[in-house]
CSV table of C-alpha atoms and ligand atoms in Angstrom, one decimal:
chain,number,residue,atom,x,y,z
Y,202,MET,CA,-0.2,0.0,-0.4
Y,203,LYS,CA,1.5,3.1,-1.3
Y,204,GLY,CA,0.9,7.2,0.8
Y,205,ILE,CA,0.1,9.6,-1.2
Y,206,THR,CA,0.4,13.3,-0.9
Y,207,VAL,CA,-1.3,15.0,-3.8
Y,208,LEU,CA,-0.1,19.0,-4.2
Y,209,GLY,CA,-2.8,20.8,-5.7
Y,210,SER,CA,-5.9,18.2,-5.5
Y,211,THR,CA,-8.3,20.3,-5.9
Y,212,GLY,CA,-7.0,21.2,-9.9
Y,213,SER,CA,-7.6,19.4,-13.3
Y,214,ILE,CA,-4.3,16.7,-13.0
Y,215,GLY,CA,-5.4,16.5,-8.9
Y,216,VAL,CA,-8.8,15.7,-9.6
Y,217,ASN,CA,-7.6,13.3,-12.3
Y,218,THR,CA,-5.1,11.6,-10.2
Y,219,LEU,CA,-8.3,10.7,-6.9
Y,220,ASP,CA,-10.3,9.2,-9.8
Y,221,VAL,CA,-7.3,6.9,-10.4
Y,222,ILE,CA,-6.3,6.5,-7.0
Y,223,SER,CA,-9.8,5.4,-6.3
Y,224,ARG,CA,-10.0,3.0,-8.9
Y,225,HIS,CA,-7.7,1.3,-6.3
Y,226,PRO,CA,-8.1,1.1,-2.8
Y,227,ASP,CA,-6.0,-2.0,-2.8
Y,228,LYS,CA,-2.4,-0.7,-3.7
Y,229,TYR,CA,-2.9,3.8,-3.0
Y,230,GLY,CA,-4.0,5.5,0.0
Y,231,VAL,CA,-4.2,9.3,0.6
Y,232,LYS,CA,-2.1,10.7,3.2
Y,233,ALA,CA,-2.7,14.3,2.3
Y,234,LEU,CA,-4.3,16.2,-0.1
Y,235,THR,CA,-3.8,20.3,-0.6
Y,236,ALA,CA,-5.1,23.8,-2.2
Y,237,ASN,CA,-5.3,26.7,-2.4
Y,238,THR,CA,-7.9,28.4,-1.4
Y,239,ASN,CA,-10.8,26.6,-2.3
Y,240,VAL,CA,-12.5,25.4,0.5
Y,241,ASP,CA,-16.0,23.6,-0.9
Y,242,ILE,CA,-13.7,21.0,-2.6
Y,243,LEU,CA,-11.5,20.2,-0.4
Y,244,LEU,CA,-14.1,19.4,2.1
Y,245,GLU,CA,-15.9,17.0,0.0
Y,246,GLN,CA,-12.8,15.4,-1.3
Y,247,CYS,CA,-11.5,15.3,2.4
Y,248,VAL,CA,-14.9,13.7,2.9
Y,249,ARG,CA,-14.7,11.1,-0.1
Y,250,HIS,CA,-10.1,10.3,0.6
Y,251,MET,CA,-10.2,10.6,4.2
Y,252,PRO,CA,-6.7,11.3,4.3
Y,253,GLU,CA,-4.4,12.8,7.2
Y,254,PHE,CA,-3.7,15.7,6.9
Y,255,ALA,CA,-5.9,18.5,4.6
Y,256,VAL,CA,-3.6,21.6,3.7
Y,257,MET,CA,-5.0,25.2,2.7
Y,258,VAL,CA,-1.9,27.4,2.2
Y,259,ASP,CA,-4.8,30.7,2.7
Y,260,GLU,CA,-4.9,30.4,6.9
Y,261,ASN,CA,-8.3,32.0,6.4
Y,262,SER,CA,-9.5,29.4,4.0
Y,263,ALA,CA,-7.3,26.7,6.2
Y,264,SER,CA,-9.5,27.9,9.7
Y,265,LEU,CA,-12.5,27.5,7.6
Y,266,LEU,CA,-11.8,23.9,6.3
Y,267,GLU,CA,-10.9,22.9,9.9
Y,268,LYS,CA,-14.3,24.1,11.5
Y,269,LYS,CA,-16.6,22.5,8.6
Y,270,LEU,CA,-14.3,19.5,9.0
Y,271,LYS,CA,-15.3,19.0,12.7
Y,272,ASN,CA,-18.3,17.4,12.6
Y,273,LYS,CA,-17.7,14.7,9.4
Y,274,ALA,CA,-14.3,14.3,9.7
Y,275,PRO,CA,-12.6,15.3,13.1
Y,276,ASP,CA,-9.6,12.9,12.5
Y,277,ILE,CA,-8.6,14.6,9.9
Y,278,THR,CA,-5.6,17.7,10.7
Y,279,VAL,CA,-5.7,20.6,8.8
Y,280,LEU,CA,-2.2,22.7,8.1
Y,281,SER,CA,-1.8,25.6,7.0
Y,282,GLY,CA,0.7,27.5,4.6
Y,283,ILE,CA,4.3,26.8,3.1
Y,284,ASP,CA,4.8,25.2,6.1
Y,285,GLY,CA,2.0,23.2,5.6
Y,286,LEU,CA,2.7,22.0,2.1
Y,287,LEU,CA,6.1,21.1,2.5
Y,288,LYS,CA,5.1,18.8,6.3
Y,289,VAL,CA,3.3,16.4,3.6
Y,290,ALA,CA,5.7,16.7,1.3
Y,291,GLU,CA,7.9,15.0,2.8
Y,292,ASP,CA,6.4,13.1,5.6
Y,293,ASP,CA,7.9,10.0,6.5
Y,294,ALA,CA,4.7,8.4,5.9
Y,295,VAL,CA,3.8,9.5,2.5
Y,296,ASP,CA,6.1,7.3,-0.5
Y,297,TYR,CA,4.7,9.1,-3.6
Y,298,VAL,CA,4.5,12.5,-4.2
Y,299,MET,CA,2.0,14.3,-7.2
Y,300,ALA,CA,3.1,17.8,-7.9
Y,301,ALA,CA,-0.1,19.3,-9.7
Y,302,ILE,CA,0.6,22.7,-7.8
Y,303,VAL,CA,0.1,25.6,-11.2
Y,304,GLY,CA,3.4,27.5,-11.7
Y,305,ALA,CA,6.8,28.7,-9.1
Y,306,ALA,CA,4.2,28.0,-5.5
Y,307,GLY,CA,4.5,24.2,-6.9
Y,308,LEU,CA,8.4,24.8,-6.8
Y,309,LEU,CA,9.7,24.6,-2.7
Y,310,PRO,CA,7.1,21.4,-1.9
Y,311,THR,CA,8.3,20.1,-5.0
Y,312,LEU,CA,11.2,20.3,-4.3
Y,313,GLY,CA,10.8,19.2,-0.4
Y,314,ALA,CA,9.7,15.8,-2.1
Y,315,ALA,CA,13.0,15.2,-3.9
Y,316,ARG,CA,15.4,16.3,-1.2
Y,317,ALA,CA,12.5,13.3,1.7
Y,318,GLY,CA,13.4,10.9,-1.6
Y,319,LYS,CA,9.7,10.8,-2.9
Y,320,ARG,CA,8.4,8.8,-6.5
Y,321,VAL,CA,7.9,12.1,-7.6
Y,322,LEU,CA,4.7,12.2,-9.9
Y,323,LEU,CA,6.0,15.7,-11.8
Y,324,ALA,CA,2.9,17.3,-13.5
Y,325,ASN,CA,4.7,21.0,-12.4
Y,326,LYS,CA,6.8,22.0,-15.1
Y,327,GLU,CA,7.2,25.3,-14.0
Y,328,ALA,CA,9.2,24.2,-10.7
Y,329,LEU,CA,11.2,22.4,-13.2
Y,330,VAL,CA,11.6,25.3,-15.5
Y,331,MET,CA,13.0,27.5,-13.0
Y,332,SER,CA,15.3,25.5,-11.1
Y,333,GLY,CA,16.3,22.4,-13.8
Y,334,LYS,CA,19.6,21.2,-12.4
Y,335,LEU,CA,19.1,22.4,-8.7
Y,336,PHE,CA,16.1,19.9,-8.7
Y,337,MET,CA,17.5,16.7,-11.1
Y,338,ASP,CA,20.8,17.8,-8.8
Y,339,THR,CA,18.7,17.0,-5.8
Y,340,ILE,CA,16.6,14.1,-7.5
Y,341,GLN,CA,19.8,11.8,-7.4
Y,342,GLU,CA,21.5,12.7,-4.3
Y,343,ASN,CA,18.6,11.6,-2.6
Y,344,GLU,CA,17.9,8.6,-4.6
Y,345,ALA,CA,14.2,10.0,-5.4
Y,346,GLU,CA,12.4,8.8,-8.2
Y,347,LEU,CA,11.4,11.3,-11.2
Y,348,LEU,CA,8.0,10.8,-13.1
Y,349,PRO,CA,7.0,12.3,-16.0
Y,350,ILE,CA,3.1,13.2,-15.7
Y,351,ASP,CA,3.3,15.6,-18.5
Y,352,SER,CA,1.7,14.1,-21.1
Y,353,GLU,CA,4.8,14.2,-23.2
Y,354,HIS,CA,7.0,14.2,-21.1
Y,355,ASN,CA,5.7,10.8,-19.7
Y,356,ALA,CA,5.3,9.5,-23.8
Y,357,ILE,CA,8.7,10.3,-24.0
Y,358,PHE,CA,9.7,8.6,-20.8
Y,359,GLN,CA,8.1,5.0,-22.4
Y,360,CYS,CA,9.2,5.6,-25.4
Y,361,MET,CA,13.3,6.1,-24.1
Y,362,PRO,CA,15.4,3.2,-23.5
Y,363,SER,CA,15.5,2.9,-19.5
Y,364,ASP,CA,19.2,3.7,-19.5
Y,365,PHE,CA,18.3,7.1,-20.9
Y,366,SER,CA,20.3,8.9,-17.7
Y,367,LYS,CA,23.2,7.8,-19.7
Y,368,GLY,CA,22.7,10.4,-22.7
Y,369,MET,CA,20.8,10.7,-26.2
Y,370,ASP,CA,24.1,9.7,-27.9
Y,371,ASN,CA,24.7,7.0,-25.3
Y,372,VAL,CA,21.5,5.2,-25.9
Y,373,GLY,CA,21.2,5.7,-29.4
Y,374,VAL,CA,18.7,8.2,-29.2
Y,375,LYS,CA,19.0,11.2,-32.7
Y,376,LYS,CA,16.3,13.1,-31.4
Y,377,ILE,CA,13.1,13.8,-29.2
Y,378,LEU,CA,10.1,15.0,-31.5
Y,379,LEU,CA,7.6,16.6,-28.9
Y,380,THR,CA,4.1,17.1,-30.3
Y,381,ALA,CA,1.6,19.9,-30.1
Y,382,SER,CA,-2.2,20.6,-30.8
Y,383,GLY,CA,-1.0,24.0,-31.3
Y,384,GLY,CA,-3.9,24.8,-29.2
Y,385,PRO,CA,-7.5,27.0,-30.0
Y,386,PHE,CA,-5.9,29.7,-32.6
Y,387,ARG,CA,-3.7,27.6,-34.5
Y,388,THR,CA,-5.8,28.4,-37.3
Y,389,THR,CA,-7.1,32.0,-36.4
Y,390,PRO,CA,-6.5,35.0,-39.0
Y,391,LEU,CA,-2.5,36.4,-37.4
Y,392,GLU,CA,-4.6,39.8,-37.3
Y,393,GLN,CA,-8.0,38.9,-34.7
Y,394,LEU,CA,-5.7,37.5,-32.8
Y,395,ALA,CA,-5.0,40.8,-30.7
Y,396,ALA,CA,-8.5,39.9,-29.5
Y,397,MET,CA,-8.9,37.4,-28.4
Y,398,THR,CA,-10.5,37.0,-25.1
Y,399,PRO,CA,-9.7,35.2,-22.0
Y,400,ASP,CA,-12.8,32.4,-22.7
Y,401,GLN,CA,-11.5,32.0,-26.0
Y,402,ALA,CA,-7.9,30.8,-25.0
Y,403,CYS,CA,-9.3,28.3,-22.5
Y,404,ALA,CA,-11.0,26.5,-25.4
Y,405,HIS,CA,-9.0,24.1,-25.6
Y,406,PRO,CA,-10.4,21.7,-28.9
Y,407,ASN,CA,-8.4,18.5,-26.8
Y,408,TRP,CA,-7.6,19.0,-23.2
Y,409,VAL,CA,-9.6,20.3,-20.6
Y,410,MET,CA,-7.3,21.9,-18.2
Y,411,GLY,CA,-6.7,25.2,-15.7
Y,412,ARG,CA,-6.5,28.1,-17.0
Y,413,LYS,CA,-3.2,28.9,-17.1
Y,414,ILE,CA,-1.9,26.1,-18.9
Y,415,SER,CA,-4.5,26.9,-21.4
Y,416,VAL,CA,-3.6,30.3,-21.6
Y,417,ASP,CA,0.4,28.5,-22.0
Y,418,SER,CA,-1.5,26.1,-25.2
Y,419,ALA,CA,-2.7,29.2,-27.0
Y,420,THR,CA,0.7,30.7,-26.9
Y,421,MET,CA,2.4,27.7,-27.2
Y,422,MET,CA,4.6,28.7,-24.1
Y,423,ASN,CA,3.4,25.0,-22.8
Y,424,LYS,CA,5.5,24.0,-25.5
Y,425,GLY,CA,8.6,25.9,-25.1
Y,426,LEU,CA,8.3,25.2,-21.2
Y,427,GLU,CA,7.9,21.6,-22.9
Y,428,VAL,CA,11.3,21.7,-24.4
Y,429,ILE,CA,13.1,23.1,-21.3
Y,430,GLU,CA,11.6,20.8,-19.6
Y,431,ALA,CA,12.7,17.6,-21.6
Y,432,CYS,CA,16.1,18.5,-21.7
Y,433,TRP,CA,16.3,18.5,-18.1
Y,434,LEU,CA,14.6,15.4,-17.9
Y,435,PHE,CA,16.1,13.7,-20.8
Y,436,HIS,CA,19.6,15.1,-20.3
Y,437,THR,CA,19.5,16.9,-24.0
Y,438,ARG,CA,19.7,20.2,-25.7
Y,439,PRO,CA,16.5,22.5,-27.4
Y,440,GLU,CA,18.4,21.3,-31.3
Y,441,PHE,CA,17.5,17.7,-30.2
Y,442,ILE,CA,14.5,19.2,-29.7
Y,443,GLN,CA,11.9,19.0,-32.4
Y,444,VAL,CA,8.0,20.8,-31.9
Y,445,VAL,CA,5.2,18.7,-34.6
Y,446,ILE,CA,2.1,20.7,-34.6
Y,447,HIS,CA,0.2,17.0,-35.1
Y,448,PRO,CA,-4.1,18.8,-33.7
Y,449,GLN,CA,-5.4,15.1,-32.8
Y,450,SER,CA,-3.0,14.6,-29.7
Y,451,VAL,CA,-3.2,10.9,-31.0
Y,452,ILE,CA,0.4,10.5,-30.5
Y,453,HIS,CA,1.7,12.0,-27.3
Y,454,SER,CA,5.3,12.0,-28.1
Y,455,LEU,CA,8.0,10.6,-29.9
Y,456,VAL,CA,11.4,9.1,-30.4
Y,457,GLU,CA,13.9,8.6,-33.4
Y,458,TYR,CA,16.6,5.9,-32.7
Y,459,SER,CA,20.1,6.2,-34.3
Y,460,ASP,CA,18.4,3.2,-36.9
Y,461,GLY,CA,16.1,4.9,-38.1
Y,462,SER,CA,13.1,3.6,-35.5
Y,463,VAL,CA,10.7,5.5,-34.1
Y,464,LEU,CA,8.7,4.9,-31.2
Y,465,ALA,CA,5.8,6.5,-30.6
Y,466,GLN,CA,2.8,6.7,-27.6
Y,467,LEU,CA,-0.6,6.4,-28.7
Y,468,GLY,CA,-3.6,7.2,-26.4
Y,469,ASN,CA,-7.0,9.6,-25.9
Y,470,PRO,CA,-6.0,12.3,-25.0
Y,471,ASP,CA,-6.8,12.1,-21.2
Y,472,MET,CA,-4.6,12.7,-18.0
Y,473,ARG,CA,-5.0,9.6,-16.3
Y,474,THR,CA,-2.9,7.9,-18.6
Y,475,PRO,CA,0.0,9.5,-17.5
Y,476,ILE,CA,-1.4,9.5,-14.2
Y,477,ALA,CA,-1.8,5.7,-13.5
Y,478,TYR,CA,2.0,5.0,-15.6
Y,479,GLY,CA,2.7,7.3,-13.1
Y,480,LEU,CA,1.8,5.7,-10.3
Y,481,ALA,CA,2.3,2.2,-11.3
Y,482,TRP,CA,5.9,2.8,-12.8
Y,483,PRO,CA,6.5,0.0,-13.8
Y,484,GLU,CA,3.3,-2.0,-13.9
Y,485,ARG,CA,-0.1,-0.7,-15.5
Y,486,ILE,CA,-2.8,-0.8,-14.4
Y,487,ASP,CA,-6.0,0.0,-14.7
Y,488,ALA,CA,-7.1,4.7,-15.8
Y,489,GLY,CA,-11.0,4.1,-16.9
Y,490,VAL,CA,-9.6,5.5,-19.8
Y,491,GLU,CA,-11.5,4.8,-23.2
Y,492,ARG,CA,-9.8,3.1,-25.3
Y,493,LEU,CA,-8.5,4.5,-28.7
Y,494,ASN,CA,-10.2,3.9,-31.7
Y,495,LEU,CA,-7.8,3.9,-34.3
Y,496,PHE,CA,-10.8,3.5,-36.9
Y,497,ASP,CA,-12.9,6.3,-36.0
Y,498,ILE,CA,-9.5,8.6,-36.1
Y,499,ALA,CA,-9.0,7.6,-39.3
Y,500,ARG,CA,-6.1,10.2,-40.4
Y,501,LEU,CA,-3.3,12.2,-38.1
Y,502,ASP,CA,-1.6,15.3,-38.9
Y,503,PHE,CA,1.4,16.5,-38.3
Y,504,VAL,CA,2.5,20.2,-39.4
Y,505,LYS,CA,5.3,22.8,-38.8
Y,506,PRO,CA,4.9,25.5,-35.7
Y,507,ASP,CA,4.8,29.2,-37.1
Y,508,GLU,CA,7.2,31.0,-35.1
Y,509,GLN,CA,5.6,34.5,-36.2
Y,510,ARG,CA,2.2,33.0,-35.2
Y,511,PHE,CA,3.7,31.3,-32.2
Y,512,PRO,CA,6.6,33.6,-30.5
Y,513,CYS,CA,7.1,32.0,-27.4
Y,514,LEU,CA,8.8,29.2,-28.4
Y,515,ARG,CA,11.7,30.8,-29.7
Y,516,LEU,CA,11.5,33.0,-26.4
Y,517,ALA,CA,11.7,29.8,-24.3
Y,518,ARG,CA,14.1,27.7,-27.2
Y,519,GLU,CA,16.4,31.0,-26.1
Y,520,ALA,CA,16.0,31.5,-22.5
Y,521,MET,CA,17.4,27.5,-22.6
Y,522,GLN,CA,19.8,28.3,-24.3
Y,523,GLN,CA,20.9,31.1,-22.7
Y,524,GLY,CA,21.3,29.3,-19.7
Y,525,GLY,CA,21.6,29.7,-15.9
Y,526,THR,CA,18.1,31.6,-14.8
Y,527,SER,CA,16.9,32.8,-18.5
Y,528,SER,CA,14.2,30.0,-17.9
Y,529,ALA,CA,13.5,31.0,-13.8
Y,530,ILE,CA,13.3,34.5,-15.5
Y,531,LEU,CA,11.3,33.4,-18.6
Y,532,ASN,CA,9.0,31.2,-16.1
Y,533,ALA,CA,8.6,34.7,-14.3
Y,534,ALA,CA,7.4,36.7,-16.4
Y,535,ASN,CA,5.4,34.4,-18.4
Y,536,GLU,CA,2.8,33.6,-15.6
Y,537,ILE,CA,2.5,37.2,-14.6
Y,538,ALA,CA,1.7,38.4,-18.2
Y,539,VAL,CA,-1.0,35.3,-18.4
Y,540,ASP,CA,-2.6,36.7,-15.1
Y,541,GLU,CA,-3.1,40.2,-16.5
Y,542,PHE,CA,-4.9,38.2,-20.1
Y,543,LEU,CA,-7.3,36.2,-17.7
Y,544,HIS,CA,-7.7,39.1,-15.2
Y,545,LYS,CA,-8.0,41.5,-19.5
Y,546,ARG,CA,-5.4,43.8,-18.4
Y,547,LEU,CA,-3.5,42.7,-21.4
Y,548,ARG,CA,-3.8,41.9,-24.9
Y,549,PHE,CA,-2.9,38.5,-26.1
Y,550,THR,CA,-0.5,39.1,-28.7
Y,551,ASP,CA,1.3,41.0,-26.2
Y,552,ILE,CA,2.0,38.1,-23.7
Y,553,ALA,CA,4.9,37.8,-25.5
Y,554,ARG,CA,6.2,41.1,-25.9
Y,555,VAL,CA,6.2,41.5,-22.2
Y,556,ILE,CA,8.7,38.1,-21.5
Y,557,GLU,CA,11.2,39.8,-24.1
Y,558,THR,CA,10.9,43.0,-22.4
Y,559,VAL,CA,11.6,41.6,-19.5
Y,560,LEU,CA,14.5,38.6,-20.7
Y,561,GLU,CA,16.5,41.6,-22.2
Y,562,LYS,CA,15.3,43.7,-19.4
Y,563,VAL,CA,16.7,41.0,-16.0
Y,564,ALA,CA,20.3,40.0,-16.0
Y,565,HIS,CA,20.4,36.1,-16.0
Y,566,HIS,CA,23.1,34.8,-13.7
Y,567,GLU,CA,24.6,30.9,-12.8
Y,568,ALA,CA,22.2,28.9,-11.1
Y,569,THR,CA,23.8,28.0,-8.3
Y,570,SER,CA,21.4,28.2,-5.3
Y,571,LEU,CA,18.0,28.1,-5.1
Y,572,ASP,CA,18.1,32.1,-3.6
Y,573,VAL,CA,19.9,33.1,-7.2
Y,574,ILE,CA,17.0,31.4,-8.4
Y,575,LEU,CA,14.3,32.7,-6.0
Y,576,ASN,CA,15.4,36.1,-6.4
Y,577,ASP,CA,15.9,36.5,-10.0
Y,578,ASP,CA,12.3,35.1,-10.8
Y,579,THR,CA,10.5,37.6,-7.7
Y,580,LEU,CA,12.6,40.4,-10.1
Y,581,ALA,CA,11.0,39.3,-13.2
Y,582,ARG,CA,7.8,39.7,-11.9
Y,583,GLU,CA,8.5,43.2,-11.0
Y,584,PHE,CA,9.5,43.9,-14.9
Y,585,ALA,CA,6.7,42.2,-15.9
Y,586,ARG,CA,4.0,43.8,-14.2
Y,587,ALA,CA,5.8,47.7,-15.5
Y,588,ALA,CA,6.3,46.2,-19.0
Y,589,THR,CA,2.2,44.8,-18.8
Y,590,ILE,CA,1.4,49.1,-17.3
Y,591,ASP,CA,4.1,50.4,-19.9
Y,592,LEU,CA,1.7,48.4,-22.6
Y,593,ALA,CA,-1.7,49.8,-21.3
Y,594,ALA,CA,-0.7,53.2,-21.3
H,173,NAD,P1,-5.7,24.2,-12.1
H,173,NAD,O1,-5.1,25.0,-12.2
H,173,NAD,O2,-6.1,23.0,-12.5
H,173,NAD,O3,-4.5,23.5,-10.9
H,173,NAD,C1,-4.2,23.7,-9.4
H,173,NAD,C2,-4.0,23.5,-8.5
H,173,NAD,O4,-3.0,23.9,-7.5
H,173,NAD,C3,-5.2,24.1,-7.7
H,173,NAD,O5,-5.1,22.6,-7.0
H,173,NAD,C4,-5.1,25.2,-6.8
H,173,NAD,O6,-5.4,25.1,-5.7
H,173,NAD,C5,-3.2,24.8,-6.5
H,173,NAD,N1,-2.9,25.9,-5.9
H,173,NAD,C6,-2.8,27.3,-6.8
H,173,NAD,N2,-2.7,28.2,-6.6
H,173,NAD,C7,-1.5,28.0,-5.7
H,173,NAD,C8,-0.5,28.2,-4.2
H,173,NAD,N3,-0.6,29.9,-4.2
H,173,NAD,N4,-0.4,27.4,-3.8
H,173,NAD,C9,-0.4,26.5,-3.5
H,173,NAD,N5,-1.5,25.3,-4.2
H,173,NAD,C10,-1.4,26.5,-5.2
H,173,NAD,O7,-4.2,23.6,-13.0
H,173,NAD,P2,-3.8,22.6,-13.3
H,173,NAD,O8,-4.4,22.7,-14.7
H,173,NAD,O9,-3.8,21.2,-12.7
H,173,NAD,O10,-2.1,21.8,-13.9
H,173,NAD,C11,-1.7,21.5,-12.6
H,173,NAD,C12,0.1,21.5,-13.0
H,173,NAD,O11,0.4,20.9,-13.9
H,173,NAD,C13,0.3,23.1,-14.2
H,173,NAD,O12,1.7,22.8,-13.8
H,173,NAD,C14,0.7,22.3,-15.8
H,173,NAD,O13,1.4,22.9,-16.0
H,173,NAD,C15,0.6,20.9,-15.3
H,173,NAD,N6,0.0,20.0,-15.9
H,173,NAD,C16,-1.7,20.4,-16.2
H,173,NAD,C17,-1.7,19.4,-17.4
H,173,NAD,C18,-3.8,19.3,-17.2
H,173,NAD,O14,-4.1,18.3,-17.9
H,173,NAD,N7,-4.0,20.3,-16.7
H,173,NAD,C19,-0.4,18.3,-18.7
H,173,NAD,C20,0.2,18.8,-18.1
H,173,NAD,C21,1.0,19.5,-17.0
H,174,MG,MG1,2.0,18.8,-21.7
């Protein structure tokens, strides 16, 4: 029986994780659930899954949850703040940690889980983008296990030889083909992009996801972050990763070998597949996912991404090539720009402008420590807010 902490249990990945877990009560037990402010959903999840701990980052929300749990489930310990998150990421009774908080807020508990030698199921790509080498070193030094949950990286993990940590060159891998749906604006006339609204940007054609990653999919910054994520996970560089637009989202990514073989992982676009894979690895369990019917799909399409339409893709590659804290600066600027866009203070096409300005203005450093990374993250957020105001003027 494996004890599981779900960081960000009220989000899209969190809910899917609990769905898979509840199909296998003999294998997995929920030790802790966490959320930011959504008391009602966390309350309902607590009553259903009876964890030992429930953490709400927001203190008022935590008090409210505690009050509501008093007569429904008084044995659940309610914690708050970042200390609460760290406690349940590192607790001895926890075997696996699903890292599904969105954005930089997930960095510290995800690193905590790695430091405590857990199996880390990594959905929170921003954590790896920010802290790349530090995170990978922490995993290795503490003999933690890292299972990618992002569907593309999960696909690549499935198609790679098991000794891929020796480096792609040494295991006969030529390149990674990272698929992308192209998002909701793949064919929108370029001159209309500036007027796109948050709801239009969040209407993803194939996946139902949180609002931040949905906007990232519309700008394709999501794919940019995923290029960086793949570089760290699979010990490679951006020039060995080709982004392929594949609008059906059936092939989740591919790996090309030196003998000409190309291995792919296919499946219906449903995050429960990579979640179940990460939980059960190296075994396989039922995920509740509808089986793939190739006759229903009938055809699969592939096109090259257009960098004029998707400048964020270029910005992410450049940041990774620059190295050091550049990826953390890119990520922080993106988080602010997306938030400003979701609050209708920034136009869709200005998201990339804000990020480019911040990358020009904020000097990057060697990412030698968490402090250095977090300093540049803070600075980048300040510059991104200023750039937003400038663009609105
Ligand atoms: P979401 O917005 O649906 O959920 C986010 C979760 O994080 C919620 O439980 C929320 O309470 C919590 N949270 C938000 N802000 C927080 C804060 N400041 N402190 C602590 N907790 C906070 O997001 P999602 O779509 O589930 O995505 C989660 C992560 O998984 C993201 O990093 C995303 O890039 C990644 N991911 C998601 C999908 C998907 O299909 N949704 C696919 C691949 C990767
Ligand atoms: Mg993905």
